[in-house]
Amino acid sequence: MPTPLDMTARMEEPDTHYPSPENAGSSIRQAGFRIETCKLPILRAGPIEQMTSKLGITPPEMIFGDNVVAIEHVKSGWGISFNAFDALDLVDKTGAAALKVAYSKEWQKNREKVHQGIKEVVKPFDWSYTTDYKGTIRWQAGESVQFTPCDHPIPFELLRRPDPILFFDNIILYEDELADNGISMLSCKIRVMPARLLLLLRFFLRLDDVIFRLRDTRVYIDFETKEVIREYVAREADFESVRLKAAGSGEDVTAFMRDDNKLAEVLPVVEKQLEHLLQPHHRPTSCIPTLTRRPTPSFLRYRQASTTPSTAPSKQGPPSQNLVYNIPDDSPTTLKIAREVRDRAKTYTETYIAYGATEKIYKQCAAQADYSIPRPSSSSTSSSSSSEDQQVLKTPEGVEIGIGTGWWYTTLSLPPTFSTWSQITMLHIWIFVTRFRCFPGEYASAWQQHLLDHFFEDAERHMIVDHGLNLRSQRSRYLKDLHVQYRGILAAYDEGIFKGDAVLATALWRNVFAAKDEVDLVGLAIVTAHVRNAVRAMELIPDEGVVGGRIEFADPKTFETLVKGRSRGLEKPFSK
């Protein structure tokens, strides 16, 4: 059956990779507090069965049971953590709070298990997985510190200051698509600044045509006063009232109703609690569970940038010698100051800098062959689906064709499709990955992962905005296929760069040119020269230049003269 995205072609066979527990965690110490996060893949069948037995309910479709966010005051031993099991343990297990709608029967049917011909029907419970979980408090055995009501709110005006972010993470605890009738998700975000910390645990429910629901727990810590403020806010409204508000906002209604931040602005508050506690000044034994994590990173060990003419690339000359990809000059004084700042920053800026730098780098990769597909405006939503199909051009295979500009489309005549854009973007991501591998081993994987995360976020945006794929389950399947392709091209391009231009050109023909017989051989040679030259140029860029995210790719057309020129080898006589 034709699909709007061509995601099945050119699939390589990579090794399946999951992050090891040693590389799954991050941590930071600030003003006497230890903040840790652990991010691991979805639970496998065995742990899910154990969780089901302990909870007494069927867990959500996607359960990240090993993911944890933990905060500990080291001196007192007090701590608060957030995990999926404790959150699900607060879900109503009697069914009294379950939403009484027709969708519940369909959901129950999808959760029925059949074992050796015997049907085991799930017990009634709140199948929306609504929870009022506010965190798990831990303390030394025999002692207890409880939150008490207060009347002073979280100082959001201080949080709006442009303070540097020393640590940030976003953890998903569980998610369920409610039989493709909406979404139920619990996630946790944490942000650490020099003087304060803010954590947001959010439960988000959207049941199509029925209800919207938000349950927010915010934990604010002032590092100077050691005061902890916890705010719990429950918001809720029926689906139709929210839809009308979204339509009146002038924004895209579908996107509005999928954006939990915008929904938080329009959903009425149905419950609110505000409480706080102050840390005592004794030091009992810590009861916060120790998370398996990689060593706390310090900033990258940057190499001294050479200023000699032999290694400093020239910005002039023919393409064969011009290995600079628009890198600003860095004077020795500037580099010295940068290194001194990083030495003082120590471990705190690693994750934040890596995220920001890879975001700039990714924009350069994605811009090489960006495209868009015009869709009918919101005012024409009443038109039939057939009229929409007429406005979007498609290939004979049913792949949607958009509008794209630039050398890749105009010179190579590649179709501006999702597949073309993703392949060219992944190619340029791989070029940067070859350079990230030169970073110290404990940091290289983090930089690669941040760059890849930006790509998948943008790919999902294209699926929603340009191709109208609104079902999360459908997008998830495409993203999984895309990840398989990415793992494959890493091996293919690595082999090509090692074995020679013939192997590299074959890999480019198979992926970028979709293995078509009528390939433009001159264009293929230009792309091969562009890729090899870019990889070589990366070797000459100091770590400071890469971390600054100031790299721009040269236009591939600069290699046309080189490729189309007559090889000097043809002038030599053949020898036996």
XYZ file of C-alpha atoms in Angstrom:
576
model
C 0.000 0.000 0.000
C 1.553 3.376 -0.984
C 2.615 5.565 1.893
C 3.492 9.275 1.954
C 7.008 8.449 3.181
C 9.393 6.205 1.293
C 10.969 4.527 4.323
C 11.567 0.977 3.116
C 14.261 1.468 0.485
C 18.015 1.118 0.981
C 17.814 -0.596 4.354
C 21.246 -1.568 5.651
C 21.722 -4.311 8.257
C 23.165 -2.725 11.400
C 23.805 -4.217 14.800
C 21.047 -3.534 17.324
C 22.303 -1.096 19.943
C 20.980 -0.266 23.354
C 22.719 2.091 25.769
C 24.491 0.244 28.528
C 23.604 1.080 32.152
C 27.063 2.610 32.533
C 26.266 5.172 29.830
C 22.605 5.725 30.673
C 22.910 8.179 33.541
C 23.963 11.740 34.228
C 24.575 13.573 37.482
C 25.636 16.887 38.954
C 26.439 18.207 42.436
C 25.427 21.760 43.221
C 25.335 23.609 46.558
C 25.111 20.460 48.653
C 22.567 18.675 46.437
C 23.157 15.687 44.207
C 20.924 15.474 41.125
C 20.903 12.267 39.096
C 18.972 10.946 36.125
C 18.934 7.514 34.525
C 17.552 6.962 31.029
C 17.235 3.411 29.662
C 15.147 1.695 26.926
C 11.615 0.335 27.273
C 11.318 -2.620 29.645
C 11.501 -6.069 28.139
C 8.936 -8.826 28.616
C 10.377 -10.299 31.829
C 10.500 -7.075 33.886
C 7.072 -6.084 32.532
C 5.539 -9.320 33.822
C 7.122 -8.735 37.239
C 5.786 -5.182 37.346
C 2.329 -6.368 36.304
C 2.308 -8.919 39.135
C 3.349 -6.324 41.735
C 1.026 -3.556 40.524
C -2.022 -5.721 39.926
C -2.807 -3.851 36.684
C -1.642 -4.076 33.109
C 1.102 -1.455 32.576
C 1.041 1.017 29.661
C 2.241 0.131 26.169
C 5.573 1.861 26.664
C 6.930 1.556 30.183
C 10.375 2.925 31.027
C 10.653 1.175 34.362
C 14.382 1.800 34.803
C 14.186 5.555 34.227
C 14.669 7.618 37.387
C 15.130 11.256 38.382
C 16.522 11.690 41.900
C 17.433 14.696 44.038
C 19.311 14.309 47.333
C 20.445 16.801 49.951
C 23.763 15.173 50.782
C 24.215 16.632 54.279
C 20.797 15.660 55.635
C 20.172 12.574 53.516
C 16.712 13.810 52.529
C 15.756 13.028 48.954
C 12.943 12.861 46.458
C 12.861 10.633 43.386
C 10.481 9.998 40.495
C 9.943 6.608 38.848
C 7.302 4.794 36.829
C 6.439 2.027 39.329
C 5.519 4.342 42.193
C 3.525 6.553 39.812
C 1.526 3.608 38.436
C 0.969 2.271 41.941
C -1.238 5.328 42.563
C -3.483 4.622 39.561
C -7.009 3.680 40.667
C -7.186 -0.131 40.643
C -10.885 -0.487 41.384
C -12.198 0.983 38.145
C -14.274 3.515 40.054
C -12.325 6.435 38.558
C -12.163 5.002 35.050
C -13.673 7.040 32.218
C -17.028 5.523 31.291
C -16.885 5.855 27.517
C -17.153 3.551 24.552
C -13.390 3.646 24.051
C -12.826 1.695 27.267
C -14.311 -1.467 25.741
C -12.001 -1.212 22.748
C -9.032 -0.647 25.046
C -9.958 -3.655 27.184
C -10.245 -5.787 24.076
C -6.756 -4.795 22.943
C -5.353 -5.719 26.382
C -6.880 -9.207 26.485
C -4.291 -11.976 26.644
C -4.716 -15.419 25.127
C -2.566 -18.259 26.544
C -3.113 -21.834 25.309
C -6.655 -21.049 24.283
C -7.640 -19.558 27.651
C -8.615 -15.895 27.527
C -7.471 -13.770 30.472
C -9.347 -10.474 30.572
C -7.721 -7.552 32.352
C -9.260 -6.487 35.631
C -11.120 -3.172 35.744
C -8.987 -0.150 36.622
C -8.410 3.421 35.454
C -7.192 2.542 31.967
C -6.205 6.184 31.315
C -3.366 5.717 33.853
C -4.201 8.999 35.570
C -1.989 9.481 38.620
C -1.565 12.190 41.243
C 1.988 11.030 41.962
C 4.109 13.790 43.507
C 7.379 11.939 43.978
C 8.822 9.375 46.363
C 10.298 10.844 49.555
C 13.219 9.032 51.136
C 14.873 9.592 54.463
C 17.052 7.907 57.042
C 15.403 4.962 58.788
C 13.465 6.106 61.830
C 13.273 9.753 60.780
C 10.827 11.679 58.648
C 10.528 15.163 57.256
C 7.147 16.024 55.795
C 6.023 18.841 53.526
C 3.805 21.399 55.255
C 1.325 23.787 53.619
C 2.666 27.242 52.731
C 1.313 30.394 51.088
C 4.325 31.651 49.127
C 4.427 30.309 45.544
C 7.355 29.251 43.410
C 9.262 32.449 42.378
C 8.871 32.121 38.617
C 10.290 35.616 38.121
C 13.657 34.279 39.291
C 13.360 31.311 36.962
C 12.847 33.650 34.013
C 16.274 35.193 34.506
C 18.842 34.324 31.807
C 20.936 32.265 34.231
C 23.211 29.586 32.754
C 21.724 26.100 32.749
C 24.215 23.771 34.375
C 22.192 20.586 33.890
C 19.074 19.578 31.953
C 17.339 16.300 31.239
C 13.960 15.110 29.999
C 12.844 11.626 31.077
C 9.750 9.702 29.953
C 8.385 7.313 32.578
C 5.476 5.766 30.677
C 3.260 6.336 27.636
C 0.154 4.755 26.154
C -1.796 5.661 23.020
C -5.111 4.344 24.377
C -5.830 2.149 21.347
C -5.038 5.064 18.975
C -7.715 7.179 20.656
C -5.367 9.672 22.282
C -2.374 9.633 24.558
C -1.531 9.148 28.219
C 2.017 10.091 29.183
C 4.051 10.782 32.320
C 7.328 12.645 31.868
C 9.810 14.479 34.042
C 11.996 17.474 33.182
C 14.684 18.933 35.414
C 16.709 22.131 35.057
C 19.581 23.148 37.342
C 20.878 26.720 37.529
C 23.680 28.062 39.772
C 21.288 29.332 42.500
C 18.178 27.194 42.087
C 16.586 24.074 40.630
C 13.214 23.378 39.019
C 11.665 19.988 38.294
C 8.390 19.389 36.453
C 6.616 16.032 36.589
C 3.706 16.152 34.123
C 0.929 13.677 33.470
C -0.793 14.486 30.162
C -4.020 12.836 28.973
C -5.811 13.490 25.719
C -8.758 11.207 25.024
C -10.134 12.182 21.639
C -13.656 13.577 21.728
C -13.812 13.093 25.511
C -11.375 14.945 27.789
C -8.061 16.732 28.347
C -6.246 16.322 31.647
C -2.974 17.664 33.120
C -1.440 16.800 36.478
C 1.666 18.946 37.168
C 4.020 18.543 40.115
C 6.742 21.174 40.349
C 9.642 20.945 42.793
C 11.620 24.159 43.322
C 14.794 24.260 45.430
C 16.604 27.423 46.506
C 20.242 26.422 46.998
C 20.974 29.330 49.337
C 18.094 28.918 51.801
C 17.772 25.138 51.230
C 13.991 25.579 51.013
C 12.068 23.060 48.911
C 8.701 24.155 47.489
C 6.381 21.577 45.927
C 3.385 22.666 43.878
C 0.702 20.301 42.589
C -1.802 21.602 40.020
C -4.561 19.531 38.379
C -6.221 20.864 35.225
C -9.068 19.335 33.290
C -11.693 20.177 30.634
C -13.913 18.393 28.164
C -12.618 17.912 24.644
C -15.128 20.110 22.831
C -14.563 23.191 24.978
C -10.825 22.973 24.380
C -11.338 22.504 20.664
C -13.399 25.690 20.516
C -10.691 27.619 22.373
C -8.062 26.277 19.993
C -10.137 27.282 16.970
C -10.527 30.786 18.383
C -6.787 31.176 18.953
C -6.054 31.400 15.227
C -3.532 28.570 15.465
C -3.622 25.133 13.903
C -6.242 23.271 15.941
C -4.622 19.825 15.702
C -1.192 21.091 16.708
C -2.696 23.139 19.546
C -4.455 20.128 21.057
C -1.241 18.093 20.975
C 0.854 20.768 22.680
C 0.689 20.233 26.451
C 2.303 23.627 27.148
C -0.424 25.486 25.250
C -3.115 23.341 26.830
C -1.803 24.274 30.276
C -2.681 27.892 29.486
C -6.344 27.178 28.683
C -7.322 24.241 30.896
C -9.068 25.364 34.121
C -7.537 24.453 37.474
C -9.558 21.855 39.413
C -7.125 21.280 42.292
C -4.027 23.000 43.670
C -1.690 22.259 46.576
C 1.317 24.290 47.754
C 3.730 23.014 50.382
C 7.357 23.325 51.455
C 10.070 22.054 53.794
C 13.474 23.246 55.035
C 16.507 20.999 55.113
C 17.906 20.212 58.578
C 21.658 20.383 59.130
C 22.604 16.887 60.247
C 23.865 14.103 58.054
C 22.156 10.727 58.325
C 22.875 7.848 56.018
C 21.665 8.513 52.497
C 18.566 6.613 51.445
C 18.486 7.836 47.859
C 19.122 4.855 45.550
C 22.465 5.104 43.769
C 21.864 5.309 40.036
C 24.073 3.426 37.613
C 25.700 6.132 35.561
C 28.749 7.114 33.560
C 31.427 9.167 35.347
C 30.450 12.781 35.878
C 31.960 14.464 32.801
C 34.351 17.341 32.878
C 34.583 19.608 29.898
C 36.288 18.361 26.759
C 40.056 18.315 26.669
C 40.604 20.589 23.737
C 43.626 20.263 21.506
C 45.891 23.236 20.937
C 44.918 24.822 17.638
C 47.904 25.089 15.320
C 48.577 28.407 13.663
C 51.263 27.217 11.276
C 50.589 27.613 7.539
C 50.975 23.862 7.004
C 47.927 23.001 9.118
C 45.884 26.184 8.993
C 43.551 25.717 5.991
C 43.542 28.365 3.316
C 40.348 30.142 2.382
C 41.584 30.685 -1.151
C 42.552 28.410 -4.002
C 40.944 25.634 -6.030
C 38.489 23.243 -4.438
C 41.063 20.465 -4.261
C 43.124 22.543 -1.841
C 40.436 24.553 -0.100
C 39.624 22.368 2.910
C 38.003 25.125 4.946
C 34.277 24.819 5.391
C 33.670 28.435 6.361
C 35.326 28.299 9.790
C 35.922 31.671 11.498
C 39.518 32.349 12.501
C 40.381 31.791 16.170
C 43.346 33.751 17.503
C 45.555 32.101 20.146
C 44.362 34.698 22.672
C 40.714 33.836 22.050
C 41.391 30.116 22.379
C 43.333 30.658 25.609
C 40.450 32.598 27.154
C 37.974 29.921 26.021
C 40.031 27.173 27.633
C 40.310 29.101 30.892
C 36.522 29.539 31.009
C 35.998 25.834 30.403
C 38.497 24.890 33.102
C 36.521 26.985 35.590
C 33.191 25.593 34.343
C 34.417 22.046 35.007
C 31.648 19.432 34.833
C 28.646 21.727 34.874
C 28.433 22.903 31.287
C 29.149 19.662 29.411
C 25.587 18.565 28.696
C 24.289 22.083 28.112
C 27.103 23.056 25.733
C 26.863 19.756 23.860
C 23.125 20.225 23.345
C 23.470 23.817 22.116
C 26.446 23.155 19.858
C 24.889 20.104 18.216
C 21.697 22.083 17.615
C 23.673 24.609 15.542
C 25.519 21.810 13.775
C 22.304 19.958 13.005
C 20.747 23.029 11.396
C 23.658 23.060 8.942
C 23.129 19.368 8.160
C 19.357 19.700 7.675
C 19.624 22.848 5.535
C 21.559 21.077 2.787
C 18.410 19.631 1.202
C 15.494 21.061 3.156
C 12.025 20.816 1.650
C 8.400 21.510 2.432
C 5.038 20.242 1.258
C 2.259 22.840 0.985
C -0.887 21.737 2.741
C -4.405 23.172 2.609
C -4.898 26.013 5.089
C -7.018 25.527 8.205
C -9.809 27.535 6.553
C -10.196 24.822 3.944
C -10.481 21.899 6.334
C -14.011 21.266 5.192
C -12.770 20.238 1.746
C -12.685 16.559 0.975
C -9.579 14.405 1.310
C -9.576 13.917 -2.450
C -9.016 17.627 -3.034
C -6.052 17.511 -0.651
C -4.557 14.596 -2.576
C -4.853 16.633 -5.766
C -2.829 19.468 -4.249
C 0.074 17.229 -3.161
C 2.123 15.727 -5.972
C 3.111 12.087 -5.655
C 5.454 9.683 -7.374
C 4.020 6.614 -9.136
C 4.810 4.704 -5.927
C 2.643 7.091 -3.876
C 5.484 9.028 -2.221
C 4.625 12.697 -1.628
C 6.769 15.254 -3.465
C 7.403 18.677 -1.980
C 9.203 21.869 -2.890
C 12.959 22.096 -2.435
C 15.727 24.413 -3.581
C 19.472 24.075 -3.711
C 22.160 22.163 -5.541
C 20.925 18.706 -4.570
C 17.547 19.314 -6.200
C 18.350 21.679 -9.065
C 21.581 20.077 -10.315
C 21.164 16.437 -9.374
C 17.390 16.489 -10.058
C 16.703 14.484 -6.896
C 13.014 14.520 -5.877
C 12.272 16.761 -2.856
C 10.832 13.978 -0.692
C 11.197 12.981 2.932
C 13.485 10.137 1.902
C 15.842 12.397 -0.067
C 16.001 14.969 2.716
C 16.630 12.353 5.414
C 19.369 10.598 3.431
C 21.256 13.817 2.672
C 20.845 15.018 6.258
C 22.103 11.708 7.667
C 25.068 11.885 5.285
C 26.163 15.241 6.716
C 25.460 14.054 10.261
C 27.824 11.153 9.605
C 30.522 13.627 8.500
C 30.311 15.280 11.919
C 30.209 11.908 13.654
C 33.615 11.105 12.134
C 34.922 14.187 13.957
C 33.096 13.510 17.241
C 34.870 10.153 17.379
C 38.102 12.085 17.917
C 36.767 13.454 21.210
C 37.782 11.624 24.408
C 35.884 8.369 24.610
C 33.784 9.330 27.617
C 32.334 12.333 25.745
C 32.096 11.202 22.114
C 28.898 9.172 22.537
C 27.078 12.060 24.242
C 27.821 14.475 21.397
C 26.749 11.920 18.806
C 23.522 11.220 20.691
C 22.598 14.902 21.018
C 23.106 15.410 17.266
C 21.004 12.345 16.475
C 18.243 13.496 18.866
C 17.950 16.798 16.982
C 17.576 14.865 13.732
C 14.778 12.607 14.963
C 12.891 15.529 16.498
C 13.048 17.346 13.165
C 12.107 14.198 11.249
C 8.983 13.805 13.383
C 8.169 17.475 12.783
C 8.302 16.867 9.015
C 6.016 13.854 9.403
C 3.395 15.922 11.218
C 3.633 19.263 9.428
C 4.465 18.183 5.869
C 2.902 14.724 5.649
C -0.012 14.917 8.082
C 0.962 11.810 10.055
C -0.916 12.568 13.262
C -0.995 9.060 14.720
C 1.925 8.633 17.071
C 2.022 4.878 16.496
C 2.466 5.405 12.753
C 5.230 7.952 13.285
C 6.945 5.613 15.733
C 7.122 2.880 13.103
C 8.648 5.271 10.579
C 11.155 6.575 13.119
C 12.228 3.039 13.996
C 12.802 2.315 10.293
C 14.733 5.558 10.012
C 16.952 4.577 12.937
C 17.706 1.247 11.254
C 18.724 3.127 8.109
C 20.947 5.468 10.115
C 22.755 2.578 11.796
C 23.269 1.031 8.376
C 24.711 4.076 6.646
C 27.231 4.539 9.466
C 28.755 1.188 8.532
C 28.398 1.775 4.776
C 30.071 5.204 4.738
C 32.741 4.104 7.210
C 33.630 1.274 4.861
C 33.680 3.638 1.887
C 35.960 6.187 3.523
C 38.352 3.360 4.471
C 38.354 1.274 1.275
C 38.331 4.045 -1.317
C 36.217 6.231 -3.570
C 34.692 3.333 -5.522
C 33.189 1.816 -2.360
C 32.168 5.243 -1.041
C 30.488 6.128 -4.348
C 28.603 2.815 -4.252
C 27.284 3.579 -0.772
C 26.220 7.082 -1.888
C 24.522 5.669 -4.996
C 22.634 3.111 -2.918
C 21.415 5.633 -0.306
C 21.327 9.191 -1.684
C 20.529 8.218 -5.277
C 18.111 5.409 -4.294
C 20.142 2.852 -6.299
C 18.639 4.091 -9.585
C 20.077 2.773 -12.850
C 19.854 6.157 -14.569
C 22.216 7.864 -12.153
C 24.121 11.038 -13.048
C 27.687 9.710 -12.845
C 29.197 13.197 -12.848
C 26.889 14.212 -10.012
C 27.798 11.053 -8.105
C 31.499 11.849 -8.508
C 30.915 15.414 -7.273
C 29.111 14.159 -4.173
C 31.906 11.661 -3.527
C 34.506 14.450 -3.754
C 32.389 16.695 -1.536
C 32.091 14.014 1.162
C 35.750 12.977 1.174
C 36.896 16.601 1.206
C 34.533 17.409 4.093
C 35.808 14.483 6.173
C 39.398 15.567 5.536
C 38.547 19.167 6.438
C 37.116 18.009 9.765
C 40.549 16.684 10.707
C 42.006 20.206 10.468
C 39.419 21.868 12.682
C 40.415 22.229 16.350
C 38.017 20.990 19.008
C 37.166 24.597 19.867
C 35.879 25.147 16.339
C 33.685 22.050 16.470
C 32.309 22.812 19.927
C 31.463 26.356 18.858
C 29.066 24.932 16.256
C 30.252 27.467 13.702
C 30.871 25.089 10.819
C 29.232 25.555 7.432
C 29.518 23.155 4.516
C 30.936 24.349 1.215
C 28.629 24.208 -1.796
C 29.190 20.871 -3.618
C 29.134 22.703 -6.947
C 32.628 24.026 -6.123
C 33.886 20.554 -7.008
C 32.360 20.516 -10.516
C 35.482 21.952 -12.151
C 37.674 19.423 -10.381
C 35.506 16.455 -11.351
C 34.856 17.526 -14.936
C 38.513 18.360 -15.573
C 40.639 15.961 -17.594
C 42.669 13.684 -15.374
C 46.408 13.999 -15.791
C 46.634 10.249 -15.599
C 44.950 9.987 -19.002
C 47.914 11.757 -20.589
C 50.322 9.057 -19.483
C 50.864 5.972 -21.644
C 49.498 2.672 -20.429
C 52.100 0.287 -19.084
C 52.021 -3.473 -19.057
